[in-house]
Amino acid sequence: MIEIITRVNQVVNNFIWGLPAMVCILGVGLLLSVRTNFLQIRKFPYAIKTTLGRIFKHKDASDGTMTPFQAVCTALAGTVGTGNIAGVAGAIAIGGPGAVFWMWCSALLGMCTKFAEVTLAVHYRERSDAGEWVGGPMYYIKNGLGKRWQFLAVLYSLFGVLTVFGTGNATQVNTITTAIDTALLEFHIVAEDILPTLNLVIGILCAMLVAMVLLGGIKRIGSVSEKLVPFMALFYVILAVGVVLLNLPRLPYVIEEIFAGAFNPAAFTGGAIGSLFLSMKNGVSRGIFSNEAGLGTGSIAHACADTRKPVKQGMFGIFEVFADTIVICTLTAMVILCSSVPVNYGTAAGAELTISGFTATYGSGASLFTAVALCCFAFSTIIGWGLYGSRFATFLFKTDKIVKPFFVVYSFVAILGATLDLGILWGVADTFNGLMSIPNLIALFLLSGTVVKLANEYFGEGKHN
C-alpha cells in the first residue's frame, strides 16, 4: 500500500513541481511585472528604504496586530528555512552551477508576485472574532473574487492544513535532530546508541518551545520572529561571506561557471549535465520552493501588520524574495562553488554538500556552526507555518475557537518529527504544498488589475511616508 501511495504521489509531485507549475508561476510573475511596468525594479530603492529603515524604528503594534517589521520577520521565518541550505545544494548538484542563474531569474519575477500577494492580503483582510487581522490568499479570493470563487479559497486552506504538519513541522524538527546528532557525533560527545533517546528529548523540548511561542498569541509570534530571523540570517551571511573572502581567487571562475553554465551546463559539469532545460528547471523550481512566491503563504503573516497602506506593506514582499533568494541562496551557492568541494553532478545532494563547503574552509568545527544555523532556520519555519496553519483552520471551521487546539496538536507533531522515520510524509506534504499554488495563481491572475490600480494610486499620489 505504501509503495502504491509513494508511486502515485511521485507522479503527481513531478507534475505539480514540473514544467506546468514553473510556466504558470513564472507566467503570472511576468504578467504582473509587465502590468506594473516592472515595479520590483523601478521601486527597488524605495522598497529597501521602506523595509530596512523599519529595523531602527521601534514602535508597539495595536492590539491583534504585529508591527510591519515583525510581519516581514514572521513571513521570512516561514520562508527562510532548510531549503536555503539543502535546496540550493540540490539545484547545483542536479542542474549544475548554471542553475543559480535561473534561480536569480525566477526571483526577479517572484519579487513582483510576492508584492502582489502581500498587497492583496492587506487590502482584502478582515477582523476575526478575536479582533485580530486575518488575511492571505483565501481572504483575497473570498473578498476580491466573490462567492462563485469561494471553492478556490476552501481548496487553498484545505491543502494548507494538510501541508503544515509535514512541511512546516515534522520535517523541520527532523532536520533539527539530524543537525544536532551529526554535530555531537562529529565531536564524539555522545554514543550512537543513545541517539533515539536524545531525539525524543529534543522532540519534547521543541514541542514545548513551539507551544510557548504559538500559544502566546500573535504578538509573541511577532516578537520571537523579530529577534530570531535577523540573528540567524546575519549569522549565516557572515559565515558564508567568510568562505567567499577566504577563497576570493576562485570568485571570477565561479561567476563564469554560473553565467556560462546557465546556457552550456556540460562545459562545467564534465558532461554529467548537458541539458539546458535541466539546469533551468532546477534553478527555477528551487528558487520558487525557497522564496514561496506564487504559493501565497507569506502574505498570511503580512496581513497581520499594523498598517493602513497595502502597497507599502507590499514592498516588504519585494524585500523578502530579495533577502531569501538573491542574498541567502546565492551565498549558499558561493559556499559550495568557491570552496572547491567535489560535486557529484547528476546525483541528488542536500545539506551535507553545503556543510562540506563550510568544513573545507573552516575545518571540522564548522559543522557545529552549521548545526546552529540549521536549527535556527528550521525552528523559525515551524513558528511561521504554525501561524499559517491556524489561519487555514480558522477559515475552514469559521471560528477562532479552533486556534488553540490546533496549536496544541501542531506542537505535539514535533515529537513525531524527531522520533519517527518520516518516509513518505515529506513527499506528500511537498505535493500538497505545490497544489496550494493553483488557487493562488488563479486569484493573482484575476486580481492583477486590482494590484495595478492600488500601485498606481499609491505612487501617483506620492504618499510614501
Short mmCIF file of C-alpha atoms in Angstrom, two decimals:
data_model
loop_
_atom_site.label_atom_id
_atom_site.label_comp_id
_atom_site.label_asym_id
_atom_site.label_seq_id
_atom_site.Cartn_x
_atom_site.Cartn_y
_atom_site.Cartn_z
CA MET A 1 0.00 0.00 0.00
CA ILE A 2 2.81 2.40 0.96
CA GLU A 3 4.58 1.66 -2.32
CA ILE A 4 1.44 2.47 -4.33
CA ILE A 5 0.94 5.76 -2.44
CA THR A 6 4.60 6.61 -3.00
CA ARG A 7 4.41 5.94 -6.75
CA VAL A 8 1.16 7.86 -7.19
CA ASN A 9 2.49 10.77 -5.15
CA GLN A 10 5.71 10.83 -7.18
CA VAL A 11 3.76 11.11 -10.45
CA VAL A 12 1.55 13.91 -9.08
CA ASN A 13 4.53 15.65 -7.47
CA ASN A 14 6.57 15.60 -10.68
CA PHE A 15 3.63 17.20 -12.49
CA ILE A 16 2.88 19.79 -9.79
CA TRP A 17 6.51 20.87 -9.42
CA GLY A 18 7.38 20.22 -13.06
CA LEU A 19 7.11 22.28 -16.23
CA PRO A 20 3.38 23.22 -15.89
CA ALA A 21 3.89 24.74 -12.44
CA MET A 22 7.01 26.64 -13.50
CA VAL A 23 5.28 28.02 -16.59
CA CYS A 24 2.25 29.12 -14.53
CA ILE A 25 4.25 30.69 -11.69
CA LEU A 26 6.72 32.43 -13.99
CA GLY A 27 3.88 33.39 -16.35
CA VAL A 28 1.90 35.10 -13.58
CA GLY A 29 5.09 36.77 -12.33
CA LEU A 30 5.82 38.05 -15.85
CA LEU A 31 2.22 39.26 -16.31
CA LEU A 32 2.31 41.19 -13.02
CA SER A 33 5.76 42.59 -13.85
CA VAL A 34 4.64 43.83 -17.27
CA ARG A 35 1.36 45.28 -15.97
CA THR A 36 3.16 47.18 -13.18
CA ASN A 37 5.98 48.25 -15.54
CA PHE A 38 8.45 46.09 -13.58
CA LEU A 39 7.70 47.82 -10.30
CA GLN A 40 10.08 45.49 -8.46
CA ILE A 41 12.99 47.05 -10.38
CA ARG A 42 11.74 50.64 -10.65
CA LYS A 43 10.85 50.89 -6.97
CA PHE A 44 13.58 48.64 -5.58
CA PRO A 45 15.47 51.52 -3.87
CA TYR A 46 12.20 52.60 -2.25
CA ALA A 47 11.49 49.01 -1.17
CA ILE A 48 14.88 48.77 0.54
CA LYS A 49 14.45 52.18 2.18
CA THR A 50 10.96 51.25 3.38
CA THR A 51 11.91 47.83 4.73
CA LEU A 52 15.42 48.15 6.15
CA GLY A 53 14.50 51.57 7.53
CA ARG A 54 11.94 49.90 9.81
CA ILE A 55 14.62 47.92 11.62
CA PHE A 56 15.62 51.00 13.56
CA LYS A 57 12.08 52.26 14.20
CA HIS A 58 10.77 50.58 17.33
CA LYS A 59 7.07 51.06 17.93
CA ASP A 60 4.35 48.98 19.51
CA ALA A 61 1.63 47.48 17.35
CA SER A 62 -2.03 47.92 18.23
CA ASP A 63 -3.98 45.00 19.70
CA GLY A 64 -4.30 41.96 17.48
CA THR A 65 -1.53 43.04 15.11
CA MET A 66 2.22 42.99 14.52
CA THR A 67 4.47 45.86 13.54
CA PRO A 68 5.21 45.84 9.78
CA PHE A 69 8.77 44.68 10.53
CA GLN A 70 7.53 41.86 12.78
CA ALA A 71 5.21 40.80 9.96
CA VAL A 72 8.05 40.53 7.44
CA CYS A 73 10.20 38.67 10.00
CA THR A 74 7.38 36.18 10.58
CA ALA A 75 6.95 35.75 6.82
CA LEU A 76 10.72 35.28 6.44
CA ALA A 77 10.60 32.81 9.34
CA GLY A 78 8.29 30.61 7.26
CA THR A 79 10.28 31.19 4.06
CA VAL A 80 13.94 31.12 5.08
CA GLY A 81 14.47 27.51 6.04
CA THR A 82 16.35 24.38 5.23
CA GLY A 83 15.55 24.91 1.54
CA ASN A 84 18.09 27.74 1.54
CA ILE A 85 20.80 25.29 2.61
CA ALA A 86 19.71 21.93 1.21
CA GLY A 87 17.62 23.15 -1.72
CA VAL A 88 20.38 25.20 -3.33
CA ALA A 89 22.83 22.33 -2.95
CA GLY A 90 20.36 20.04 -4.71
CA ALA A 91 19.85 22.54 -7.54
CA ILE A 92 23.60 22.78 -8.20
CA ALA A 93 24.15 19.01 -7.99
CA ILE A 94 21.33 18.18 -10.43
CA GLY A 95 21.35 21.33 -12.59
CA GLY A 96 24.99 22.42 -12.49
CA PRO A 97 26.34 25.88 -11.47
CA GLY A 98 24.14 27.49 -14.14
CA ALA A 99 21.06 26.63 -12.07
CA VAL A 100 21.99 29.59 -9.84
CA PHE A 101 21.46 31.98 -12.79
CA TRP A 102 17.96 30.61 -13.42
CA MET A 103 17.25 30.83 -9.68
CA TRP A 104 18.02 34.55 -9.91
CA CYS A 105 15.68 34.92 -12.89
CA SER A 106 12.81 33.27 -11.01
CA ALA A 107 13.49 35.54 -8.01
CA LEU A 108 13.34 38.66 -10.20
CA LEU A 109 9.80 37.79 -11.30
CA GLY A 110 8.98 36.38 -7.86
CA MET A 111 9.57 39.79 -6.29
CA CYS A 112 6.58 41.19 -8.18
CA THR A 113 4.47 38.10 -7.47
CA LYS A 114 5.10 38.43 -3.74
CA PHE A 115 4.48 42.18 -3.88
CA ALA A 116 1.06 41.42 -5.37
CA GLU A 117 0.29 38.72 -2.78
CA VAL A 118 1.14 40.96 0.17
CA THR A 119 -0.67 43.99 -1.26
CA LEU A 120 -3.85 41.99 -1.90
CA ALA A 121 -3.64 40.28 1.51
CA VAL A 122 -3.60 43.62 3.35
CA HIS A 123 -6.20 45.19 1.04
CA TYR A 124 -8.75 42.37 1.41
CA ARG A 125 -8.07 41.32 5.03
CA GLU A 126 -10.74 41.32 7.73
CA ARG A 127 -11.05 41.24 11.51
CA SER A 128 -11.52 37.92 13.26
CA ASP A 129 -13.86 37.38 16.20
CA ALA A 130 -10.84 37.82 18.48
CA GLY A 131 -10.10 41.22 16.96
CA GLU A 132 -7.01 40.11 15.02
CA TRP A 133 -6.38 40.98 11.39
CA VAL A 134 -6.63 37.86 9.20
CA GLY A 135 -5.80 37.68 5.51
CA GLY A 136 -3.98 35.80 2.78
CA PRO A 137 -4.97 34.04 -0.46
CA MET A 138 -8.18 32.54 0.97
CA TYR A 139 -9.36 36.01 2.00
CA TYR A 140 -8.45 37.86 -1.18
CA ILE A 141 -10.17 35.08 -3.12
CA LYS A 142 -13.25 35.37 -0.88
CA ASN A 143 -13.43 39.17 -0.70
CA GLY A 144 -11.89 40.01 -4.06
CA LEU A 145 -13.43 37.46 -6.41
CA GLY A 146 -16.85 36.87 -4.85
CA LYS A 147 -18.94 33.86 -3.87
CA ARG A 148 -18.63 31.89 -7.10
CA TRP A 149 -14.88 31.55 -6.50
CA GLN A 150 -15.32 30.56 -2.83
CA PHE A 151 -14.40 26.94 -3.62
CA LEU A 152 -10.85 28.08 -4.52
CA ALA A 153 -10.45 29.65 -1.09
CA VAL A 154 -11.61 26.42 0.57
CA LEU A 155 -9.26 24.31 -1.56
CA TYR A 156 -6.34 26.58 -0.75
CA SER A 157 -7.00 26.33 3.00
CA LEU A 158 -7.55 22.57 2.84
CA PHE A 159 -4.27 21.97 1.01
CA GLY A 160 -2.63 24.32 3.51
CA VAL A 161 -3.81 22.40 6.58
CA LEU A 162 -2.60 19.15 5.02
CA THR A 163 0.79 20.75 4.34
CA VAL A 164 1.65 22.45 7.63
CA PHE A 165 2.11 19.32 9.74
CA GLY A 166 4.62 17.84 7.29
CA THR A 167 6.44 20.67 5.51
CA GLY A 168 6.08 23.18 8.32
CA ASN A 169 6.73 20.99 11.35
CA ALA A 170 7.70 17.29 11.24
CA THR A 171 10.36 17.56 8.53
CA GLN A 172 11.79 20.71 10.13
CA VAL A 173 12.15 19.04 13.54
CA ASN A 174 13.71 16.07 11.79
CA THR A 175 16.28 18.48 10.34
CA ILE A 176 16.99 19.86 13.81
CA THR A 177 17.61 16.40 15.30
CA THR A 178 19.78 15.38 12.34
CA ALA A 179 21.89 18.54 12.66
CA ILE A 180 22.37 18.09 16.41
CA ASP A 181 23.10 14.36 16.09
CA THR A 182 25.70 15.00 13.37
CA ALA A 183 27.49 17.68 15.41
CA LEU A 184 27.52 15.60 18.61
CA LEU A 185 28.83 12.51 16.79
CA GLU A 186 31.45 14.61 14.97
CA PHE A 187 32.93 15.69 18.31
CA HIS A 188 32.39 12.25 19.95
CA ILE A 189 30.20 13.79 22.67
CA VAL A 190 27.58 11.03 22.57
CA ALA A 191 27.47 7.39 21.52
CA GLU A 192 25.30 6.41 18.56
CA ASP A 193 23.18 4.00 20.60
CA ILE A 194 21.67 6.77 22.75
CA LEU A 195 20.57 8.89 19.77
CA PRO A 196 16.93 7.60 19.84
CA THR A 197 16.57 8.75 23.47
CA LEU A 198 18.30 12.04 22.70
CA ASN A 199 15.99 12.65 19.74
CA LEU A 200 12.94 12.06 21.93
CA VAL A 201 14.23 14.68 24.40
CA ILE A 202 14.90 17.12 21.53
CA GLY A 203 11.39 16.50 20.20
CA ILE A 204 9.78 17.19 23.58
CA LEU A 205 11.83 20.38 24.02
CA CYS A 206 10.88 21.55 20.52
CA ALA A 207 7.21 20.84 21.22
CA MET A 208 7.36 22.87 24.46
CA LEU A 209 9.13 25.81 22.79
CA VAL A 210 6.73 25.83 19.84
CA ALA A 211 3.71 25.72 22.17
CA MET A 212 5.10 28.55 24.34
CA VAL A 213 5.56 30.79 21.30
CA LEU A 214 2.34 29.99 19.43
CA LEU A 215 0.01 29.94 22.44
CA GLY A 216 1.35 33.36 23.38
CA GLY A 217 -0.64 34.83 20.53
CA ILE A 218 0.13 37.00 17.53
CA LYS A 219 2.27 39.47 19.47
CA ARG A 220 4.58 36.79 20.87
CA ILE A 221 4.93 35.16 17.44
CA GLY A 222 5.92 38.55 16.02
CA SER A 223 8.29 39.29 18.89
CA VAL A 224 10.15 35.96 18.63
CA SER A 225 10.38 36.20 14.84
CA GLU A 226 11.65 39.78 15.08
CA LYS A 227 14.56 38.61 17.23
CA LEU A 228 15.32 35.20 15.73
CA VAL A 229 15.19 35.92 11.98
CA PRO A 230 17.66 38.85 11.81
CA PHE A 231 20.05 36.94 14.11
CA MET A 232 20.00 33.71 12.11
CA ALA A 233 20.21 35.49 8.76
CA LEU A 234 23.14 37.68 9.87
CA PHE A 235 24.88 34.70 11.46
CA TYR A 236 24.63 32.66 8.27
CA VAL A 237 25.56 35.58 5.99
CA ILE A 238 28.74 36.32 7.98
CA LEU A 239 29.84 32.66 7.87
CA ALA A 240 29.13 32.42 4.14
CA VAL A 241 30.82 35.72 3.26
CA GLY A 242 33.86 34.47 5.18
CA VAL A 243 34.03 31.41 2.90
CA VAL A 244 33.93 33.65 -0.18
CA LEU A 245 36.63 36.00 1.15
CA LEU A 246 38.93 33.14 2.12
CA ASN A 247 38.54 31.70 -1.38
CA LEU A 248 38.48 35.03 -3.23
CA PRO A 249 40.82 33.97 -6.09
CA ARG A 250 38.17 31.46 -7.20
CA LEU A 251 35.35 34.02 -7.36
CA PRO A 252 35.85 35.13 -11.01
CA TYR A 253 35.80 31.48 -12.16
CA VAL A 254 32.66 30.81 -10.07
CA ILE A 255 30.88 33.79 -11.68
CA GLU A 256 31.84 32.39 -15.10
CA GLU A 257 30.53 28.95 -14.08
CA ILE A 258 27.17 30.45 -13.13
CA PHE A 259 26.60 32.64 -16.20
CA ALA A 260 28.18 30.46 -18.90
CA GLY A 261 26.94 27.26 -17.25
CA ALA A 262 23.36 28.54 -17.46
CA PHE A 263 23.47 28.07 -21.25
CA ASN A 264 26.17 25.40 -21.56
CA PRO A 265 25.99 23.15 -18.46
CA ALA A 266 28.19 20.41 -19.94
CA ALA A 267 31.22 22.72 -20.08
CA PHE A 268 31.34 22.94 -16.29
CA THR A 269 29.97 19.57 -15.19
CA GLY A 270 32.25 17.34 -17.24
CA GLY A 271 29.30 16.38 -19.43
CA ALA A 272 27.35 14.91 -16.49
CA ILE A 273 24.67 17.55 -17.08
CA GLY A 274 24.30 18.61 -20.69
CA SER A 275 20.67 19.73 -20.74
CA LEU A 276 19.93 23.45 -20.67
CA PHE A 277 16.36 22.65 -19.64
CA LEU A 278 17.54 20.55 -16.68
CA SER A 279 19.66 23.44 -15.40
CA MET A 280 16.81 25.88 -15.89
CA LYS A 281 14.21 23.57 -14.28
CA ASN A 282 16.27 23.01 -11.14
CA GLY A 283 17.22 26.64 -10.71
CA VAL A 284 13.67 27.92 -11.17
CA SER A 285 11.95 25.22 -9.09
CA ARG A 286 14.39 25.55 -6.18
CA GLY A 287 14.08 29.34 -6.29
CA ILE A 288 10.29 29.08 -6.12
CA PHE A 289 10.47 26.43 -3.39
CA SER A 290 12.75 28.68 -1.33
CA ASN A 291 11.04 32.08 -1.59
CA GLU A 292 7.47 30.68 -1.95
CA ALA A 293 6.48 33.43 -4.42
CA GLY A 294 3.34 32.08 -6.04
CA LEU A 295 2.31 29.95 -3.05
CA GLY A 296 0.86 32.93 -1.14
CA THR A 297 1.77 31.68 2.33
CA GLY A 298 3.95 34.65 3.30
CA SER A 299 1.09 37.08 2.71
CA ILE A 300 -0.80 35.49 5.64
CA ALA A 301 1.77 36.96 8.06
CA HIS A 302 1.83 40.33 6.30
CA ALA A 303 -1.95 40.61 6.68
CA CYS A 304 -1.37 40.85 10.45
CA ALA A 305 0.69 44.04 10.07
CA ASP A 306 -0.39 47.26 11.81
CA THR A 307 -0.58 49.29 8.59
CA ARG A 308 -3.21 51.06 6.52
CA LYS A 309 -1.17 51.05 3.31
CA PRO A 310 -1.32 47.77 1.36
CA VAL A 311 1.21 48.85 -1.28
CA LYS A 312 3.73 49.99 1.33
CA GLN A 313 3.49 46.60 3.04
CA GLY A 314 3.84 45.05 -0.42
CA MET A 315 7.35 46.49 -0.55
CA PHE A 316 8.23 44.00 2.18
CA GLY A 317 7.27 41.24 -0.26
CA ILE A 318 9.89 42.51 -2.70
CA PHE A 319 12.48 42.67 0.08
CA GLU A 320 11.55 39.20 1.31
CA VAL A 321 12.31 37.47 -2.01
CA PHE A 322 15.48 39.54 -2.39
CA ALA A 323 16.74 38.57 1.09
CA ASP A 324 15.76 34.92 0.78
CA THR A 325 16.92 34.11 -2.75
CA ILE A 326 19.26 36.82 -4.05
CA VAL A 327 21.18 37.08 -0.75
CA ILE A 328 20.93 33.85 1.29
CA CYS A 329 20.52 31.30 -1.52
CA THR A 330 23.29 32.98 -3.54
CA LEU A 331 25.65 32.83 -0.57
CA THR A 332 24.89 29.12 -0.14
CA ALA A 333 25.81 28.59 -3.80
CA MET A 334 29.04 30.55 -3.29
CA VAL A 335 29.95 28.43 -0.26
CA ILE A 336 29.68 25.28 -2.40
CA LEU A 337 31.35 26.62 -5.54
CA CYS A 338 34.08 28.83 -4.01
CA SER A 339 35.23 26.20 -1.51
CA SER A 340 36.11 23.77 -4.34
CA VAL A 341 34.41 20.83 -2.66
CA PRO A 342 33.81 17.96 -5.12
CA VAL A 343 30.26 17.98 -6.51
CA ASN A 344 28.98 14.70 -7.91
CA TYR A 345 26.95 16.30 -10.71
CA GLY A 346 23.86 14.44 -11.77
CA THR A 347 23.39 12.89 -8.32
CA ALA A 348 20.99 14.24 -5.69
CA ALA A 349 22.58 16.19 -2.84
CA GLY A 350 21.39 18.13 0.19
CA ALA A 351 22.61 19.97 3.25
CA GLU A 352 25.69 17.75 3.52
CA LEU A 353 27.12 19.41 0.38
CA THR A 354 26.72 22.88 1.90
CA ILE A 355 28.19 21.70 5.21
CA SER A 356 31.20 20.27 3.36
CA GLY A 357 31.77 23.72 1.84
CA PHE A 358 31.97 25.26 5.31
CA THR A 359 34.15 22.50 6.78
CA ALA A 360 36.54 22.62 3.78
CA THR A 361 37.16 26.29 4.58
CA TYR A 362 36.90 26.49 8.38
CA GLY A 363 37.71 22.92 9.43
CA SER A 364 35.56 20.27 11.10
CA GLY A 365 34.47 22.70 13.83
CA ALA A 366 32.27 24.45 11.25
CA SER A 367 29.80 21.56 11.46
CA LEU A 368 28.80 22.93 14.89
CA PHE A 369 28.10 26.40 13.49
CA THR A 370 26.16 24.91 10.59
CA ALA A 371 24.12 22.84 13.03
CA VAL A 372 23.18 26.02 14.94
CA ALA A 373 22.20 27.73 11.67
CA LEU A 374 20.10 24.74 10.59
CA CYS A 375 18.35 24.62 13.98
CA CYS A 376 17.51 28.35 13.84
CA PHE A 377 16.30 28.11 10.25
CA ALA A 378 14.15 25.05 10.97
CA PHE A 379 12.65 26.42 14.23
CA SER A 380 11.73 29.72 12.60
CA THR A 381 9.96 27.81 9.83
CA ILE A 382 7.95 25.84 12.41
CA ILE A 383 6.76 29.10 14.01
CA GLY A 384 5.87 30.76 10.71
CA TRP A 385 3.94 27.76 9.42
CA GLY A 386 2.19 27.37 12.77
CA LEU A 387 0.63 30.80 12.23
CA TYR A 388 -0.30 29.87 8.66
CA GLY A 389 -1.93 26.63 9.80
CA SER A 390 -4.06 28.42 12.40
CA ARG A 391 -5.32 30.80 9.71
CA PHE A 392 -6.19 27.89 7.39
CA ALA A 393 -8.07 26.14 10.21
CA THR A 394 -9.93 29.32 11.20
CA PHE A 395 -11.07 29.88 7.62
CA LEU A 396 -12.25 26.28 7.19
CA PHE A 397 -14.06 26.00 10.54
CA LYS A 398 -15.21 29.65 10.57
CA THR A 399 -14.32 30.11 14.24
CA ASP A 400 -11.35 31.34 16.29
CA LYS A 401 -12.02 28.65 18.89
CA ILE A 402 -10.11 26.17 16.73
CA VAL A 403 -6.82 28.11 17.06
CA LYS A 404 -5.59 26.96 20.49
CA PRO A 405 -6.47 23.27 19.98
CA PHE A 406 -4.73 23.48 16.60
CA PHE A 407 -1.59 24.95 18.19
CA VAL A 408 -1.53 22.16 20.82
CA VAL A 409 -1.81 19.41 18.18
CA TYR A 410 0.70 21.19 15.94
CA SER A 411 3.20 21.38 18.82
CA PHE A 412 2.93 17.66 19.59
CA VAL A 413 3.73 16.80 15.96
CA ALA A 414 7.28 17.99 16.74
CA ILE A 415 7.79 14.86 18.88
CA LEU A 416 6.77 12.62 15.96
CA GLY A 417 9.08 14.52 13.63
CA ALA A 418 12.01 13.95 15.98
CA THR A 419 11.46 10.25 16.62
CA LEU A 420 9.87 8.66 13.54
CA ASP A 421 11.15 7.83 10.08
CA LEU A 422 9.21 10.37 8.05
CA GLY A 423 9.45 8.39 4.83
CA ILE A 424 6.61 9.31 2.53
CA LEU A 425 5.40 12.23 4.68
CA TRP A 426 7.83 14.70 3.15
CA GLY A 427 6.84 13.81 -0.41
CA VAL A 428 3.08 14.00 0.26
CA ALA A 429 3.41 17.31 2.12
CA ASP A 430 5.52 18.66 -0.75
CA THR A 431 2.74 17.73 -3.19
CA PHE A 432 0.05 19.48 -1.16
CA ASN A 433 2.36 22.48 -0.89
CA GLY A 434 2.51 22.63 -4.68
CA LEU A 435 -1.27 22.18 -5.00
CA MET A 436 -1.70 25.33 -2.89
CA SER A 437 -0.21 27.38 -5.71
CA ILE A 438 -3.03 26.60 -8.17
CA PRO A 439 -5.90 28.52 -6.44
CA ASN A 440 -3.48 31.31 -5.56
CA LEU A 441 -2.18 31.76 -9.11
CA ILE A 442 -5.73 31.86 -10.50
CA ALA A 443 -6.59 34.59 -7.97
CA LEU A 444 -3.44 36.60 -8.76
CA PHE A 445 -4.24 36.43 -12.49
CA LEU A 446 -7.85 37.58 -11.97
CA LEU A 447 -6.91 40.31 -9.46
CA SER A 448 -3.87 41.63 -11.35
CA GLY A 449 -5.89 44.70 -12.35
CA THR A 450 -6.53 45.50 -8.69
CA VAL A 451 -2.81 45.28 -7.95
CA VAL A 452 -2.04 47.72 -10.78
CA LYS A 453 -4.79 50.10 -9.61
CA LEU A 454 -3.58 50.10 -5.98
CA ALA A 455 0.06 50.64 -7.03
CA ASN A 456 -0.80 53.48 -9.38
CA GLU A 457 -2.95 55.20 -6.76
CA TYR A 458 -0.26 54.91 -4.10
CA PHE A 459 2.69 56.12 -6.13
CA GLY A 460 0.62 58.57 -8.19
CA GLU A 461 -0.38 60.49 -5.05
CA GLY A 462 3.18 60.47 -3.69
CA LYS A 463 2.14 59.27 -0.24
CA HIS A 464 5.31 57.40 0.61
CA ASN A 465 5.56 58.02 4.33
#
